[in-house]
mmCIF file with all atom_site columns, C-alpha atoms in Angstrom:
data_model
loop_
_atom_site.group_PDB
_atom_site.id
_atom_site.type_symbol
_atom_site.label_atom_id
_atom_site.label_alt_id
_atom_site.label_comp_id
_atom_site.label_asym_id
_atom_site.label_entity_id
_atom_site.label_seq_id
_atom_site.pdbx_PDB_ins_code
_atom_site.Cartn_x
_atom_site.Cartn_y
_atom_site.Cartn_z
_atom_site.occupancy
_atom_site.B_iso_or_equiv
_atom_site.pdbx_formal_charge
_atom_site.auth_seq_id
_atom_site.auth_comp_id
_atom_site.auth_asym_id
_atom_site.auth_atom_id
_atom_site.pdbx_PDB_model_num
ATOM 1   C CA . UNK A 1 1   ? -9.738  26.683 -69.456  1.00 67.00 ? 1   UNK A CA 1
ATOM 2   C CA . UNK A 1 2   ? -8.319  30.038 -70.416  1.00 80.00 ? 2   UNK A CA 1
ATOM 3   C CA . UNK A 1 3   ? -6.035  30.068 -73.434  1.00 93.00 ? 3   UNK A CA 1
ATOM 4   C CA . UNK A 1 4   ? -2.602  31.551 -73.864  1.00 96.00 ? 4   UNK A CA 1
ATOM 5   C CA . UNK A 1 5   ? -2.615  35.296 -73.325  1.00 97.00 ? 5   UNK A CA 1
ATOM 6   C CA . UNK A 1 6   ? -0.081  37.787 -74.586  1.00 97.00 ? 6   UNK A CA 1
ATOM 7   C CA . UNK A 1 7   ? 0.380   41.417 -73.680  1.00 97.00 ? 7   UNK A CA 1
ATOM 8   C CA . UNK A 1 8   ? 0.484   43.920 -75.151  1.00 97.00 ? 8   UNK A CA 1
ATOM 9   C CA . UNK A 1 9   ? -1.273  43.058 -78.391  1.00 96.00 ? 9   UNK A CA 1
ATOM 10  C CA . UNK A 1 10  ? 0.228   45.960 -80.317  1.00 97.00 ? 10  UNK A CA 1
ATOM 11  C CA . UNK A 1 11  ? 3.381   47.934 -79.766  1.00 97.00 ? 11  UNK A CA 1
ATOM 12  C CA . UNK A 1 12  ? 5.160   50.705 -81.623  1.00 98.00 ? 12  UNK A CA 1
ATOM 13  C CA . UNK A 1 13  ? 8.781   51.433 -80.792  1.00 98.00 ? 13  UNK A CA 1
ATOM 14  C CA . UNK A 1 14  ? 11.609  53.367 -82.363  1.00 98.00 ? 14  UNK A CA 1
ATOM 15  C CA . UNK A 1 15  ? 14.984  52.042 -83.399  1.00 98.00 ? 15  UNK A CA 1
ATOM 16  C CA . UNK A 1 16  ? 17.427  51.628 -80.566  1.00 98.00 ? 16  UNK A CA 1
ATOM 17  C CA . UNK A 1 17  ? 14.781  51.179 -77.893  1.00 98.00 ? 17  UNK A CA 1
ATOM 18  C CA . UNK A 1 18  ? 14.137  47.968 -76.051  1.00 98.00 ? 18  UNK A CA 1
ATOM 19  C CA . UNK A 1 19  ? 10.885  46.095 -75.555  1.00 98.00 ? 19  UNK A CA 1
ATOM 20  C CA . UNK A 1 20  ? 9.479   43.439 -73.245  1.00 98.00 ? 20  UNK A CA 1
ATOM 21  C CA . UNK A 1 21  ? 6.653   41.138 -74.257  1.00 98.00 ? 21  UNK A CA 1
ATOM 22  C CA . UNK A 1 22  ? 4.688   38.985 -71.855  1.00 98.00 ? 22  UNK A CA 1
ATOM 23  C CA . UNK A 1 23  ? 3.065   35.588 -72.172  1.00 98.00 ? 23  UNK A CA 1
ATOM 24  C CA . UNK A 1 24  ? 0.820   33.714 -69.751  1.00 98.00 ? 24  UNK A CA 1
ATOM 25  C CA . UNK A 1 25  ? 0.500   30.024 -70.626  1.00 97.00 ? 25  UNK A CA 1
ATOM 26  C CA . UNK A 1 26  ? -2.481  27.759 -70.201  1.00 96.00 ? 26  UNK A CA 1
ATOM 27  C CA . UNK A 1 27  ? -2.827  26.710 -66.588  1.00 95.00 ? 27  UNK A CA 1
ATOM 28  C CA . UNK A 1 28  ? -0.711  23.635 -65.896  1.00 93.00 ? 28  UNK A CA 1
ATOM 29  C CA . UNK A 1 29  ? 1.511   24.078 -68.928  1.00 94.00 ? 29  UNK A CA 1
ATOM 30  C CA . UNK A 1 30  ? 5.184   24.287 -68.053  1.00 93.00 ? 30  UNK A CA 1
ATOM 31  C CA . UNK A 1 31  ? 6.710   24.762 -71.483  1.00 94.00 ? 31  UNK A CA 1
ATOM 32  C CA . UNK A 1 32  ? 6.610   28.138 -73.183  1.00 96.00 ? 32  UNK A CA 1
ATOM 33  C CA . UNK A 1 33  ? 8.045   28.772 -76.628  1.00 96.00 ? 33  UNK A CA 1
ATOM 34  C CA . UNK A 1 34  ? 8.401   31.988 -78.596  1.00 97.00 ? 34  UNK A CA 1
ATOM 35  C CA . UNK A 1 35  ? 8.228   32.433 -82.355  1.00 97.00 ? 35  UNK A CA 1
ATOM 36  C CA . UNK A 1 36  ? 8.742   35.360 -84.684  1.00 98.00 ? 36  UNK A CA 1
ATOM 37  C CA . UNK A 1 37  ? 6.553   35.659 -87.771  1.00 97.00 ? 37  UNK A CA 1
ATOM 38  C CA . UNK A 1 38  ? 7.478   37.938 -90.662  1.00 97.00 ? 38  UNK A CA 1
ATOM 39  C CA . UNK A 1 39  ? 6.332   38.001 -94.289  1.00 94.00 ? 39  UNK A CA 1
ATOM 40  C CA . UNK A 1 40  ? 9.854   37.337 -95.505  1.00 91.00 ? 40  UNK A CA 1
ATOM 41  C CA . UNK A 1 41  ? 11.093  34.672 -93.097  1.00 94.00 ? 41  UNK A CA 1
ATOM 42  C CA . UNK A 1 42  ? 7.828   33.086 -92.034  1.00 95.00 ? 42  UNK A CA 1
ATOM 43  C CA . UNK A 1 43  ? 7.543   31.481 -88.617  1.00 97.00 ? 43  UNK A CA 1
ATOM 44  C CA . UNK A 1 44  ? 10.850  31.084 -86.842  1.00 97.00 ? 44  UNK A CA 1
ATOM 45  C CA . UNK A 1 45  ? 11.597  29.597 -83.462  1.00 96.00 ? 45  UNK A CA 1
ATOM 46  C CA . UNK A 1 46  ? 13.183  31.945 -80.941  1.00 97.00 ? 46  UNK A CA 1
ATOM 47  C CA . UNK A 1 47  ? 13.502  29.911 -77.742  1.00 94.00 ? 47  UNK A CA 1
ATOM 48  C CA . UNK A 1 48  ? 11.757  27.572 -75.361  1.00 94.00 ? 48  UNK A CA 1
ATOM 49  C CA . UNK A 1 49  ? 11.574  27.652 -71.588  1.00 95.00 ? 49  UNK A CA 1
ATOM 50  C CA . UNK A 1 50  ? 10.655  24.803 -69.315  1.00 93.00 ? 50  UNK A CA 1
ATOM 51  C CA . UNK A 1 51  ? 10.583  25.049 -65.537  1.00 92.00 ? 51  UNK A CA 1
ATOM 52  C CA . UNK A 1 52  ? 12.365  28.428 -65.627  1.00 94.00 ? 52  UNK A CA 1
ATOM 53  C CA . UNK A 1 53  ? 15.238  27.080 -67.750  1.00 94.00 ? 53  UNK A CA 1
ATOM 54  C CA . UNK A 1 54  ? 15.934  27.793 -71.387  1.00 94.00 ? 54  UNK A CA 1
ATOM 55  C CA . UNK A 1 55  ? 15.776  24.412 -73.057  1.00 91.00 ? 55  UNK A CA 1
ATOM 56  C CA . UNK A 1 56  ? 16.216  25.346 -76.716  1.00 90.00 ? 56  UNK A CA 1
ATOM 57  C CA . UNK A 1 57  ? 17.323  28.386 -78.625  1.00 93.00 ? 57  UNK A CA 1
ATOM 58  C CA . UNK A 1 58  ? 16.848  29.385 -82.241  1.00 93.00 ? 58  UNK A CA 1
ATOM 59  C CA . UNK A 1 59  ? 19.246  31.207 -84.499  1.00 93.00 ? 59  UNK A CA 1
ATOM 60  C CA . UNK A 1 60  ? 18.684  34.779 -83.342  1.00 96.00 ? 60  UNK A CA 1
ATOM 61  C CA . UNK A 1 61  ? 21.183  37.379 -82.102  1.00 96.00 ? 61  UNK A CA 1
ATOM 62  C CA . UNK A 1 62  ? 21.814  37.930 -78.424  1.00 96.00 ? 62  UNK A CA 1
ATOM 63  C CA . UNK A 1 63  ? 19.580  41.014 -78.484  1.00 97.00 ? 63  UNK A CA 1
ATOM 64  C CA . UNK A 1 64  ? 16.724  38.559 -78.141  1.00 98.00 ? 64  UNK A CA 1
ATOM 65  C CA . UNK A 1 65  ? 16.407  37.109 -74.677  1.00 97.00 ? 65  UNK A CA 1
ATOM 66  C CA . UNK A 1 66  ? 13.768  35.634 -72.468  1.00 97.00 ? 66  UNK A CA 1
ATOM 67  C CA . UNK A 1 67  ? 12.962  34.243 -69.104  1.00 97.00 ? 67  UNK A CA 1
ATOM 68  C CA . UNK A 1 68  ? 10.347  32.199 -67.340  1.00 97.00 ? 68  UNK A CA 1
ATOM 69  C CA . UNK A 1 69  ? 8.990   32.679 -63.867  1.00 97.00 ? 69  UNK A CA 1
ATOM 70  C CA . UNK A 1 70  ? 8.027   30.103 -61.274  1.00 95.00 ? 70  UNK A CA 1
ATOM 71  C CA . UNK A 1 71  ? 4.359   30.378 -62.303  1.00 94.00 ? 71  UNK A CA 1
ATOM 72  C CA . UNK A 1 72  ? 5.390   29.514 -65.894  1.00 95.00 ? 72  UNK A CA 1
ATOM 73  C CA . UNK A 1 73  ? 4.673   33.003 -67.184  1.00 97.00 ? 73  UNK A CA 1
ATOM 74  C CA . UNK A 1 74  ? 7.321   34.105 -69.644  1.00 98.00 ? 74  UNK A CA 1
ATOM 75  C CA . UNK A 1 75  ? 8.743   37.320 -70.954  1.00 98.00 ? 75  UNK A CA 1
ATOM 76  C CA . UNK A 1 76  ? 10.890  38.019 -73.946  1.00 98.00 ? 76  UNK A CA 1
ATOM 77  C CA . UNK A 1 77  ? 13.048  41.079 -74.358  1.00 98.00 ? 77  UNK A CA 1
ATOM 78  C CA . UNK A 1 78  ? 14.507  42.639 -77.454  1.00 98.00 ? 78  UNK A CA 1
ATOM 79  C CA . UNK A 1 79  ? 17.182  45.246 -76.935  1.00 96.00 ? 79  UNK A CA 1
ATOM 80  C CA . UNK A 1 80  ? 18.498  47.837 -79.385  1.00 97.00 ? 80  UNK A CA 1
ATOM 81  C CA . UNK A 1 81  ? 15.558  47.403 -81.717  1.00 98.00 ? 81  UNK A CA 1
ATOM 82  C CA . UNK A 1 82  ? 16.113  47.352 -85.460  1.00 98.00 ? 82  UNK A CA 1
ATOM 83  C CA . UNK A 1 83  ? 13.617  47.938 -88.247  1.00 97.00 ? 83  UNK A CA 1
ATOM 84  C CA . UNK A 1 84  ? 13.860  44.249 -89.138  1.00 97.00 ? 84  UNK A CA 1
ATOM 85  C CA . UNK A 1 85  ? 12.501  43.292 -85.722  1.00 98.00 ? 85  UNK A CA 1
ATOM 86  C CA . UNK A 1 86  ? 9.045   44.413 -86.818  1.00 98.00 ? 86  UNK A CA 1
ATOM 87  C CA . UNK A 1 87  ? 7.019   41.226 -86.665  1.00 98.00 ? 87  UNK A CA 1
ATOM 88  C CA . UNK A 1 88  ? 4.261   39.272 -85.014  1.00 97.00 ? 88  UNK A CA 1
ATOM 89  C CA . UNK A 1 89  ? 5.660   37.578 -81.917  1.00 98.00 ? 89  UNK A CA 1
ATOM 90  C CA . UNK A 1 90  ? 3.800   34.443 -80.953  1.00 97.00 ? 90  UNK A CA 1
ATOM 91  C CA . UNK A 1 91  ? 3.963   32.592 -77.702  1.00 97.00 ? 91  UNK A CA 1
ATOM 92  C CA . UNK A 1 92  ? 2.979   28.940 -77.384  1.00 96.00 ? 92  UNK A CA 1
ATOM 93  C CA . UNK A 1 93  ? 2.520   26.727 -74.363  1.00 95.00 ? 93  UNK A CA 1
ATOM 94  C CA . UNK A 1 94  ? 2.358   22.983 -73.868  1.00 93.00 ? 94  UNK A CA 1
ATOM 95  C CA . UNK A 1 95  ? 2.452   20.447 -71.064  1.00 89.00 ? 95  UNK A CA 1
ATOM 96  C CA . UNK A 1 96  ? 5.860   19.344 -72.308  1.00 80.00 ? 96  UNK A CA 1
ATOM 97  C CA . UNK A 1 97  ? 7.420   17.792 -75.384  1.00 71.00 ? 97  UNK A CA 1
ATOM 98  C CA . UNK A 1 98  ? 5.980   16.076 -77.428  1.00 76.00 ? 98  UNK A CA 1
ATOM 99  C CA . UNK A 1 99  ? 2.527   17.400 -76.671  1.00 82.00 ? 99  UNK A CA 1
ATOM 100 C CA . UNK A 1 100 ? 0.952   19.898 -79.002  1.00 88.00 ? 100 UNK A CA 1
ATOM 101 C CA . UNK A 1 101 ? 1.604   23.591 -78.500  1.00 92.00 ? 101 UNK A CA 1
ATOM 102 C CA . UNK A 1 102 ? -1.210  26.093 -78.133  1.00 94.00 ? 102 UNK A CA 1
ATOM 103 C CA . UNK A 1 103 ? -0.573  29.575 -79.397  1.00 96.00 ? 103 UNK A CA 1
ATOM 104 C CA . UNK A 1 104 ? -1.576  32.965 -78.098  1.00 96.00 ? 104 UNK A CA 1
ATOM 105 C CA . UNK A 1 105 ? -2.927  35.809 -80.273  1.00 95.00 ? 105 UNK A CA 1
ATOM 106 C CA . UNK A 1 106 ? 0.511   37.357 -80.642  1.00 96.00 ? 106 UNK A CA 1
ATOM 107 C CA . UNK A 1 107 ? 2.054   40.777 -80.104  1.00 97.00 ? 107 UNK A CA 1
ATOM 108 C CA . UNK A 1 108 ? 2.390   42.912 -83.207  1.00 97.00 ? 108 UNK A CA 1
ATOM 109 C CA . UNK A 1 109 ? 5.622   44.905 -82.857  1.00 98.00 ? 109 UNK A CA 1
ATOM 110 C CA . UNK A 1 110 ? 6.314   47.777 -85.216  1.00 98.00 ? 110 UNK A CA 1
ATOM 111 C CA . UNK A 1 111 ? 9.725   49.423 -85.141  1.00 98.00 ? 111 UNK A CA 1
ATOM 112 C CA . UNK A 1 112 ? 9.972   52.862 -86.759  1.00 97.00 ? 112 UNK A CA 1
ATOM 113 C CA . UNK B 2 1   ? 18.697  19.435 -91.002  1.00 82.00 ? 1   UNK B CA 1
ATOM 114 C CA . UNK B 2 2   ? 14.949  19.605 -90.704  1.00 90.00 ? 2   UNK B CA 1
ATOM 115 C CA . UNK B 2 3   ? 12.833  21.216 -93.369  1.00 95.00 ? 3   UNK B CA 1
ATOM 116 C CA . UNK B 2 4   ? 9.163   21.520 -94.268  1.00 98.00 ? 4   UNK B CA 1
ATOM 117 C CA . UNK B 2 5   ? 8.011   22.419 -97.750  1.00 98.00 ? 5   UNK B CA 1
ATOM 118 C CA . UNK B 2 6   ? 4.552   23.628 -98.632  1.00 98.00 ? 6   UNK B CA 1
ATOM 119 C CA . UNK B 2 7   ? 4.804   24.141 -102.350 1.00 95.00 ? 7   UNK B CA 1
ATOM 120 C CA . UNK B 2 8   ? 1.360   25.657 -102.762 1.00 97.00 ? 8   UNK B CA 1
ATOM 121 C CA . UNK B 2 9   ? 1.584   29.335 -101.920 1.00 97.00 ? 9   UNK B CA 1
ATOM 122 C CA . UNK B 2 10  ? -2.084  30.082 -102.484 1.00 98.00 ? 10  UNK B CA 1
ATOM 123 C CA . UNK B 2 11  ? -5.154  28.061 -103.415 1.00 98.00 ? 11  UNK B CA 1
ATOM 124 C CA . UNK B 2 12  ? -8.570  29.420 -104.380 1.00 98.00 ? 12  UNK B CA 1
ATOM 125 C CA . UNK B 2 13  ? -11.650 27.218 -104.446 1.00 98.00 ? 13  UNK B CA 1
ATOM 126 C CA . UNK B 2 14  ? -15.376 27.689 -104.593 1.00 98.00 ? 14  UNK B CA 1
ATOM 127 C CA . UNK B 2 15  ? -17.430 26.698 -101.602 1.00 97.00 ? 15  UNK B CA 1
ATOM 128 C CA . UNK B 2 16  ? -18.247 22.972 -101.373 1.00 97.00 ? 16  UNK B CA 1
ATOM 129 C CA . UNK B 2 17  ? -15.201 21.968 -103.381 1.00 98.00 ? 17  UNK B CA 1
ATOM 130 C CA . UNK B 2 18  ? -12.685 19.566 -101.854 1.00 98.00 ? 18  UNK B CA 1
ATOM 131 C CA . UNK B 2 19  ? -9.148  20.866 -101.458 1.00 98.00 ? 19  UNK B CA 1
ATOM 132 C CA . UNK B 2 20  ? -5.848  19.203 -100.538 1.00 98.00 ? 20  UNK B CA 1
ATOM 133 C CA . UNK B 2 21  ? -2.939  21.061 -98.996  1.00 98.00 ? 21  UNK B CA 1
ATOM 134 C CA . UNK B 2 22  ? 0.439   19.442 -99.556  1.00 98.00 ? 22  UNK B CA 1
ATOM 135 C CA . UNK B 2 23  ? 3.242   19.107 -97.036  1.00 98.00 ? 23  UNK B CA 1
ATOM 136 C CA . UNK B 2 24  ? 6.625   17.471 -97.589  1.00 98.00 ? 24  UNK B CA 1
ATOM 137 C CA . UNK B 2 25  ? 9.147   17.195 -94.785  1.00 97.00 ? 25  UNK B CA 1
ATOM 138 C CA . UNK B 2 26  ? 12.820  16.326 -94.423  1.00 96.00 ? 26  UNK B CA 1
ATOM 139 C CA . UNK B 2 27  ? 14.531  14.855 -91.414  1.00 94.00 ? 27  UNK B CA 1
ATOM 140 C CA . UNK B 2 28  ? 17.094  12.164 -90.726  1.00 91.00 ? 28  UNK B CA 1
ATOM 141 C CA . UNK B 2 29  ? 15.606  11.355 -87.379  1.00 90.00 ? 29  UNK B CA 1
ATOM 142 C CA . UNK B 2 30  ? 13.372  8.335  -86.921  1.00 89.00 ? 30  UNK B CA 1
ATOM 143 C CA . UNK B 2 31  ? 11.317  9.853  -84.124  1.00 90.00 ? 31  UNK B CA 1
ATOM 144 C CA . UNK B 2 32  ? 9.479   13.002 -85.007  1.00 92.00 ? 32  UNK B CA 1
ATOM 145 C CA . UNK B 2 33  ? 6.075   14.648 -84.921  1.00 93.00 ? 33  UNK B CA 1
ATOM 146 C CA . UNK B 2 34  ? 4.105   16.419 -87.603  1.00 95.00 ? 34  UNK B CA 1
ATOM 147 C CA . UNK B 2 35  ? 1.489   19.094 -87.057  1.00 95.00 ? 35  UNK B CA 1
ATOM 148 C CA . UNK B 2 36  ? -1.008  21.193 -88.925  1.00 97.00 ? 36  UNK B CA 1
ATOM 149 C CA . UNK B 2 37  ? -2.044  24.627 -87.720  1.00 97.00 ? 37  UNK B CA 1
ATOM 150 C CA . UNK B 2 38  ? -4.597  27.086 -89.057  1.00 97.00 ? 38  UNK B CA 1
ATOM 151 C CA . UNK B 2 39  ? -4.031  30.843 -88.890  1.00 97.00 ? 39  UNK B CA 1
ATOM 152 C CA . UNK B 2 40  ? -7.188  32.885 -89.506  1.00 94.00 ? 40  UNK B CA 1
ATOM 153 C CA . UNK B 2 41  ? -6.968  36.651 -90.127  1.00 89.00 ? 41  UNK B CA 1
ATOM 154 C CA . UNK B 2 42  ? -7.003  37.250 -86.356  1.00 86.00 ? 42  UNK B CA 1
ATOM 155 C CA . UNK B 2 43  ? -3.451  35.903 -86.284  1.00 88.00 ? 43  UNK B CA 1
ATOM 156 C CA . UNK B 2 44  ? -3.689  33.188 -83.644  1.00 90.00 ? 44  UNK B CA 1
ATOM 157 C CA . UNK B 2 45  ? -2.402  29.774 -84.703  1.00 95.00 ? 45  UNK B CA 1
ATOM 158 C CA . UNK B 2 46  ? -5.017  27.100 -84.100  1.00 95.00 ? 46  UNK B CA 1
ATOM 159 C CA . UNK B 2 47  ? -3.848  23.530 -83.530  1.00 94.00 ? 47  UNK B CA 1
ATOM 160 C CA . UNK B 2 48  ? -5.481  20.990 -85.851  1.00 95.00 ? 48  UNK B CA 1
ATOM 161 C CA . UNK B 2 49  ? -3.604  17.699 -85.565  1.00 93.00 ? 49  UNK B CA 1
ATOM 162 C CA . UNK B 2 50  ? -0.465  15.989 -84.292  1.00 92.00 ? 50  UNK B CA 1
ATOM 163 C CA . UNK B 2 51  ? 0.919   12.786 -85.770  1.00 92.00 ? 51  UNK B CA 1
ATOM 164 C CA . UNK B 2 52  ? 4.004   10.865 -84.640  1.00 90.00 ? 52  UNK B CA 1
ATOM 165 C CA . UNK B 2 53  ? 6.386   9.112  -86.989  1.00 92.00 ? 53  UNK B CA 1
ATOM 166 C CA . UNK B 2 54  ? 5.346   5.640  -85.875  1.00 90.00 ? 54  UNK B CA 1
ATOM 167 C CA . UNK B 2 55  ? 1.683   6.115  -86.613  1.00 87.00 ? 55  UNK B CA 1
ATOM 168 C CA . UNK B 2 56  ? 0.909   6.154  -90.319  1.00 84.00 ? 56  UNK B CA 1
ATOM 169 C CA . UNK B 2 57  ? -2.784  5.648  -89.872  1.00 85.00 ? 57  UNK B CA 1
ATOM 170 C CA . UNK B 2 58  ? -4.794  8.284  -91.675  1.00 86.00 ? 58  UNK B CA 1
ATOM 171 C CA . UNK B 2 59  ? -7.142  10.384 -89.618  1.00 88.00 ? 59  UNK B CA 1
ATOM 172 C CA . UNK B 2 60  ? -10.505 11.954 -90.266  1.00 88.00 ? 60  UNK B CA 1
ATOM 173 C CA . UNK B 2 61  ? -12.133 14.627 -88.151  1.00 90.00 ? 61  UNK B CA 1
ATOM 174 C CA . UNK B 2 62  ? -15.383 15.910 -89.581  1.00 94.00 ? 62  UNK B CA 1
ATOM 175 C CA . UNK B 2 63  ? -14.604 17.564 -92.904  1.00 95.00 ? 63  UNK B CA 1
ATOM 176 C CA . UNK B 2 64  ? -10.846 17.343 -92.254  1.00 96.00 ? 64  UNK B CA 1
ATOM 177 C CA . UNK B 2 65  ? -8.648  14.389 -93.121  1.00 95.00 ? 65  UNK B CA 1
ATOM 178 C CA . UNK B 2 66  ? -4.926  13.811 -93.100  1.00 95.00 ? 66  UNK B CA 1
ATOM 179 C CA . UNK B 2 67  ? -2.830  11.419 -95.141  1.00 95.00 ? 67  UNK B CA 1
ATOM 180 C CA . UNK B 2 68  ? 0.599   10.546 -93.713  1.00 95.00 ? 68  UNK B CA 1
ATOM 181 C CA . UNK B 2 69  ? 2.992   8.637  -95.966  1.00 94.00 ? 69  UNK B CA 1
ATOM 182 C CA . UNK B 2 70  ? 6.518   8.024  -94.678  1.00 93.00 ? 70  UNK B CA 1
ATOM 183 C CA . UNK B 2 71  ? 7.582   6.543  -98.017  1.00 93.00 ? 71  UNK B CA 1
ATOM 184 C CA . UNK B 2 72  ? 7.159   9.935  -99.664  1.00 95.00 ? 72  UNK B CA 1
ATOM 185 C CA . UNK B 2 73  ? 7.764   12.059 -96.533  1.00 96.00 ? 73  UNK B CA 1
ATOM 186 C CA . UNK B 2 74  ? 4.402   13.689 -96.963  1.00 97.00 ? 74  UNK B CA 1
ATOM 187 C CA . UNK B 2 75  ? 1.647   14.709 -94.598  1.00 97.00 ? 75  UNK B CA 1
ATOM 188 C CA . UNK B 2 76  ? -1.191  16.099 -96.688  1.00 97.00 ? 76  UNK B CA 1
ATOM 189 C CA . UNK B 2 77  ? -4.352  17.749 -95.438  1.00 97.00 ? 77  UNK B CA 1
ATOM 190 C CA . UNK B 2 78  ? -7.722  17.541 -97.186  1.00 97.00 ? 78  UNK B CA 1
ATOM 191 C CA . UNK B 2 79  ? -10.778 19.660 -96.500  1.00 97.00 ? 79  UNK B CA 1
ATOM 192 C CA . UNK B 2 80  ? -13.967 18.145 -97.847  1.00 97.00 ? 80  UNK B CA 1
ATOM 193 C CA . UNK B 2 81  ? -16.848 20.383 -98.908  1.00 97.00 ? 81  UNK B CA 1
ATOM 194 C CA . UNK B 2 82  ? -14.930 23.569 -98.125  1.00 97.00 ? 82  UNK B CA 1
ATOM 195 C CA . UNK B 2 83  ? -16.653 26.518 -96.495  1.00 97.00 ? 83  UNK B CA 1
ATOM 196 C CA . UNK B 2 84  ? -15.903 30.231 -96.448  1.00 96.00 ? 84  UNK B CA 1
ATOM 197 C CA . UNK B 2 85  ? -14.884 29.907 -92.792  1.00 95.00 ? 85  UNK B CA 1
ATOM 198 C CA . UNK B 2 86  ? -12.044 27.631 -93.895  1.00 97.00 ? 86  UNK B CA 1
ATOM 199 C CA . UNK B 2 87  ? -10.318 30.620 -95.478  1.00 97.00 ? 87  UNK B CA 1
ATOM 200 C CA . UNK B 2 88  ? -7.030  31.022 -93.635  1.00 97.00 ? 88  UNK B CA 1
ATOM 201 C CA . UNK B 2 89  ? -3.324  30.309 -93.838  1.00 98.00 ? 89  UNK B CA 1
ATOM 202 C CA . UNK B 2 90  ? -2.469  26.693 -93.079  1.00 98.00 ? 90  UNK B CA 1
ATOM 203 C CA . UNK B 2 91  ? 0.909   25.675 -91.738  1.00 98.00 ? 91  UNK B CA 1
ATOM 204 C CA . UNK B 2 92  ? 2.528   22.280 -91.605  1.00 98.00 ? 92  UNK B CA 1
ATOM 205 C CA . UNK B 2 93  ? 5.211   21.859 -88.938  1.00 97.00 ? 93  UNK B CA 1
ATOM 206 C CA . UNK B 2 94  ? 7.810   19.310 -87.867  1.00 96.00 ? 94  UNK B CA 1
ATOM 207 C CA . UNK B 2 95  ? 9.216   18.618 -84.429  1.00 92.00 ? 95  UNK B CA 1
ATOM 208 C CA . UNK B 2 96  ? 12.252  16.424 -83.942  1.00 83.00 ? 96  UNK B CA 1
ATOM 209 C CA . UNK B 2 97  ? 12.600  14.897 -80.499  1.00 75.00 ? 97  UNK B CA 1
ATOM 210 C CA . UNK B 2 98  ? 16.160  15.983 -79.825  1.00 74.00 ? 98  UNK B CA 1
ATOM 211 C CA . UNK B 2 99  ? 15.145  19.629 -80.162  1.00 75.00 ? 99  UNK B CA 1
ATOM 212 C CA . UNK B 2 100 ? 12.425  19.497 -77.553  1.00 77.00 ? 100 UNK B CA 1
ATOM 213 C CA . UNK B 2 101 ? 9.474   21.661 -78.431  1.00 82.00 ? 101 UNK B CA 1
ATOM 214 C CA . UNK B 2 102 ? 11.060  23.490 -81.346  1.00 90.00 ? 102 UNK B CA 1
ATOM 215 C CA . UNK B 2 103 ? 8.722   23.511 -84.327  1.00 93.00 ? 103 UNK B CA 1
ATOM 216 C CA . UNK B 2 104 ? 10.026  23.941 -87.859  1.00 95.00 ? 104 UNK B CA 1
ATOM 217 C CA . UNK B 2 105 ? 7.263   25.447 -89.966  1.00 97.00 ? 105 UNK B CA 1
ATOM 218 C CA . UNK B 2 106 ? 6.594   25.399 -93.665  1.00 98.00 ? 106 UNK B CA 1
ATOM 219 C CA . UNK B 2 107 ? 5.954   28.679 -95.451  1.00 98.00 ? 107 UNK B CA 1
ATOM 220 C CA . UNK B 2 108 ? 2.210   28.179 -95.250  1.00 98.00 ? 108 UNK B CA 1
ATOM 221 C CA . UNK B 2 109 ? -0.557  27.877 -97.823  1.00 98.00 ? 109 UNK B CA 1
ATOM 222 C CA . UNK B 2 110 ? -3.154  30.622 -98.160  1.00 98.00 ? 110 UNK B CA 1
ATOM 223 C CA . UNK B 2 111 ? -6.563  29.066 -98.747  1.00 98.00 ? 111 UNK B CA 1
ATOM 224 C CA . UNK B 2 112 ? -9.328  31.276 -100.136 1.00 98.00 ? 112 UNK B CA 1
ATOM 225 C CA . UNK B 2 113 ? -12.803 29.806 -100.270 1.00 97.00 ? 113 UNK B CA 1
ATOM 226 C CA . UNK B 2 114 ? -15.255 31.848 -102.308 1.00 97.00 ? 114 UNK B CA 1
ATOM 227 C CA . UNK B 2 115 ? -18.989 31.680 -101.912 1.00 94.00 ? 115 UNK B CA 1
#
């Protein structure tokens, strides 16, 4: 079975721009979660989607948004990028709660 | 509030030594799940184990073993006869049922195994 895939793997953007990251879950998985990893804050939960509905949301500003499509693929969008948004963005998929989540390789976003 | 503490920031051992990574969690909920993940330099988090709050039985998988003690809110991870390939960052995480799939991670422990 193919694992979780994320595109692009690396991205460089300038302040004020917006960015869209993509995640394809493991086949059959309906839950997709997004996490931000930074050296200072560690791994932080952004949001979770299940069956095209946002089920949980972390403590991030409204500039961070996401969506899930009928095939369970998910995208997250960050608008008006700030330098502090530079991070590794990880996507994870699972069958549902409480099953374990499997993570993708991440998208490394650098904001200059 | 839910919290996970991994007090050991970095551990260095020599190959073949045993090493234990500590994890202490906080939650008021009675139903929860604990996880360990490994993050090698490539960046992808690799799932190692899941344990629910009603199952305190310790688990062994090859050179890996986990000790879950509700009385001390700890879920420690031991690697026996460590190998260079075990070098990575290890994360302990907590999931509380009412928050669906949200994982609360500890800060991680960097493990360096020297040959």
